[in-house]
Short mmCIF file of C-alpha atoms in Angstrom, two decimals:
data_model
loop_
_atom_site.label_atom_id
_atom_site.label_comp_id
_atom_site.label_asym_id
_atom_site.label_seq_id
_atom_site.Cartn_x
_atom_site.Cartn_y
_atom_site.Cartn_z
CA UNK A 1 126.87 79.76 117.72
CA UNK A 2 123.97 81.93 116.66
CA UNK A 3 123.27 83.59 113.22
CA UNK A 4 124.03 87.05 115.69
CA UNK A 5 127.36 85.96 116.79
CA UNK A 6 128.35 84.97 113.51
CA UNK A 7 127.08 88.38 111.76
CA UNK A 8 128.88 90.08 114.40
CA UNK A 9 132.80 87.83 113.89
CA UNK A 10 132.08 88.61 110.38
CA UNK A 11 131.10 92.03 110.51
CA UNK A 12 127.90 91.49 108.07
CA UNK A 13 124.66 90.09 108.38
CA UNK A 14 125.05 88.85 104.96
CA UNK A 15 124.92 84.79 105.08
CA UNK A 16 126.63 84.54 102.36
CA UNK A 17 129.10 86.70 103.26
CA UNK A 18 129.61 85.36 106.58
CA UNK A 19 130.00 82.04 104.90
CA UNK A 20 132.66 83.44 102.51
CA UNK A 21 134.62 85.54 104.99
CA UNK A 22 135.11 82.56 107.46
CA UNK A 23 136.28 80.45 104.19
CA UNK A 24 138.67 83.32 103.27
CA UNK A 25 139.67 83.99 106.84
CA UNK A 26 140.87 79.86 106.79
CA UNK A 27 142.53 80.72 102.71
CA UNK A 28 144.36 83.46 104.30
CA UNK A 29 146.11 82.15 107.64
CA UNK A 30 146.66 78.48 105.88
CA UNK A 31 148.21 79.99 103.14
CA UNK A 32 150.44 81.69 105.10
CA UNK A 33 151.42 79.09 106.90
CA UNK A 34 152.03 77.35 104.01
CA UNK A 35 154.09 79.96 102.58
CA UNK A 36 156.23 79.87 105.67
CA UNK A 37 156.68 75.92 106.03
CA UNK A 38 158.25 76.30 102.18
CA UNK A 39 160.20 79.70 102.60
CA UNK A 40 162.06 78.75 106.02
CA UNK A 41 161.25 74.69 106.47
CA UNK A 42 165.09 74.82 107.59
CA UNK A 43 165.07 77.21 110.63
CA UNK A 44 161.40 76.61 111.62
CA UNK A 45 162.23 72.60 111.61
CA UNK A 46 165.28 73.18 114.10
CA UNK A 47 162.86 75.59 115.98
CA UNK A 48 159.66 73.21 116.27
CA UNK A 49 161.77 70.14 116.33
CA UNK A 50 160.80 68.90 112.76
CA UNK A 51 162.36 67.87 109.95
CA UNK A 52 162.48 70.21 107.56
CA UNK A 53 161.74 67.66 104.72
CA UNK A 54 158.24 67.28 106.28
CA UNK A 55 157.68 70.97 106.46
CA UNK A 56 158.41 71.39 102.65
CA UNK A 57 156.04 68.66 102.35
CA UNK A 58 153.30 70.45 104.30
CA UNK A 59 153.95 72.97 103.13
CA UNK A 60 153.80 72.42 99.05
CA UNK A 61 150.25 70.31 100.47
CA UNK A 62 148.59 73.65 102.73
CA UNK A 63 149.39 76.03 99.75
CA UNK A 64 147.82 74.02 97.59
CA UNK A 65 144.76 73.69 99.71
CA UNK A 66 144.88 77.34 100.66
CA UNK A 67 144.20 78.29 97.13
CA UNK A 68 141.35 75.73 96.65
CA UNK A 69 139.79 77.48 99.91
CA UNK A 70 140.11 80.88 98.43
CA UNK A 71 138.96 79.57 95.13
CA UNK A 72 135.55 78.38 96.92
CA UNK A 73 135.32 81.94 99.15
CA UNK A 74 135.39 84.26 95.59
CA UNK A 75 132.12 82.23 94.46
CA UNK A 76 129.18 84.50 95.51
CA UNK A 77 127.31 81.39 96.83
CA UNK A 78 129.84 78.57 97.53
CA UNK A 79 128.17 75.16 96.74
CA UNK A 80 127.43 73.49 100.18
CA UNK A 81 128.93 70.24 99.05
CA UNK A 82 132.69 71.73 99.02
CA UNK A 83 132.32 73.74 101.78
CA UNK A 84 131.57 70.75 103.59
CA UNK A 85 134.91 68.83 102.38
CA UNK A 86 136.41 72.10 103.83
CA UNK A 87 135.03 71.59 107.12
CA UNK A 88 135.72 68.21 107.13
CA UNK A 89 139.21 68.25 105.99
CA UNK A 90 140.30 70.87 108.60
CA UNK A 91 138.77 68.45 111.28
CA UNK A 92 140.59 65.89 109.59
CA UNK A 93 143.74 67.89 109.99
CA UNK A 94 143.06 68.95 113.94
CA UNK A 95 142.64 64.90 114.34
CA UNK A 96 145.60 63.94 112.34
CA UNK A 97 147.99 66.70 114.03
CA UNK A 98 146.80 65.52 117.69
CA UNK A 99 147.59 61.79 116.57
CA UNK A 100 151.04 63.33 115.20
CA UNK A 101 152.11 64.69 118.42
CA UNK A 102 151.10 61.69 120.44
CA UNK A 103 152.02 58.82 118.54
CA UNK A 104 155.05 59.81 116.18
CA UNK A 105 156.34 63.32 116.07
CA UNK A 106 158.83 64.20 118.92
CA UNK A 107 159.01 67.97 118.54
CA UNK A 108 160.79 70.67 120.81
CA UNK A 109 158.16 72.24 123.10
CA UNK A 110 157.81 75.23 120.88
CA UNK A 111 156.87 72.62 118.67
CA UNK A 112 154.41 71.29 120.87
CA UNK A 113 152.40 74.53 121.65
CA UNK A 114 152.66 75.16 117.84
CA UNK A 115 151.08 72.21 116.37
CA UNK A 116 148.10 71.83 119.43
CA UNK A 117 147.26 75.51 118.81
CA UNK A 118 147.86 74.97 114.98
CA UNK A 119 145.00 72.34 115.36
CA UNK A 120 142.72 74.56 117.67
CA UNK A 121 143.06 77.03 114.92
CA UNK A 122 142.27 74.67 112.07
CA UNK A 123 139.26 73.28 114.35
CA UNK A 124 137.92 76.71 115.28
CA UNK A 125 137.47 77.46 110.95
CA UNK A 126 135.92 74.43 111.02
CA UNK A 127 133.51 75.35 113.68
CA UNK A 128 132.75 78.90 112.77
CA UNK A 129 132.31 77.73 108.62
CA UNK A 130 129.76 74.35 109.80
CA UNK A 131 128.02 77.27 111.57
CA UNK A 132 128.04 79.90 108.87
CA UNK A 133 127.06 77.11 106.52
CA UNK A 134 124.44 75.99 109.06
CA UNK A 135 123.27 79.56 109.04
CA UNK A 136 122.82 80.19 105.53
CA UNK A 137 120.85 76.96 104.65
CA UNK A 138 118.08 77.90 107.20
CA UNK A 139 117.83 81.59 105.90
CA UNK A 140 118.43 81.24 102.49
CA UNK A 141 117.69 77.52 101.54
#
């Protein structure tokens, strides 16, 4: 993805601002996520086809990551060395959910659909913050 493209998803040319947005962007949704797996782990595991136990589990685990992520997008200049755990922890999650829903997890096929596009999701932040990262090391480093 070019320097362009990115300026233009993020709405600034900034590279550091890019780089933070895209980190936010990931905070925000995970968080959320998060947020839900805790509030209603009971209704969305009869929904998805989980057990709910798991969801609380995931979702105690993605709020707590969330926050880390947010914590790293309020530094003006986010070292390169967490932002690459970031990326490689969300790939590490796309992997791990893909292996899930082959291997162990038999999930309704709501549940399905939810945890390959959870994973898409998860692997597009990565993409678009190795990118922004990318970007910002050539211009600014």
């Amino acid at each position: 993805m070019s320097a362009t493209s990115l300026a233009a998803l993020a709405r600034t040319s900034d590279p550091q601002t890019v780089l933070r947005r895209f980190l936010a962007l990931d905070a925000v949704v995970t968080g959320a996520n998060g947020l839900a797996y805790l509030a209603v782990s009971g209704p969305l595991g009869r929904f998805l086809g989980v057990d709910s136990g798991l969801l609380l589990a995931l979702g105690a685990f993605l709020t707590v990551y969330a926050a880390a992520v947010g914590l790293l997008a309020s530094r003006a200049r986010p070292a390169a060395l967490p932002v690459r755990a970031v990326i490689e922890a969300n790939l590490g999650w796309t992997a791990l959910s893909l292996v899930a829903l082959a291997v162990w997890l038999s999930p309704t096929a709501a549940g399905a659909v939810w945890t390959v596009l959870q994973a898409l999701t998860v692997a597009g932040f990565a993409g678009l913050q190795y990118a922004a990262l990318k970007a910002r090391q050539g211009i600014s480093d």
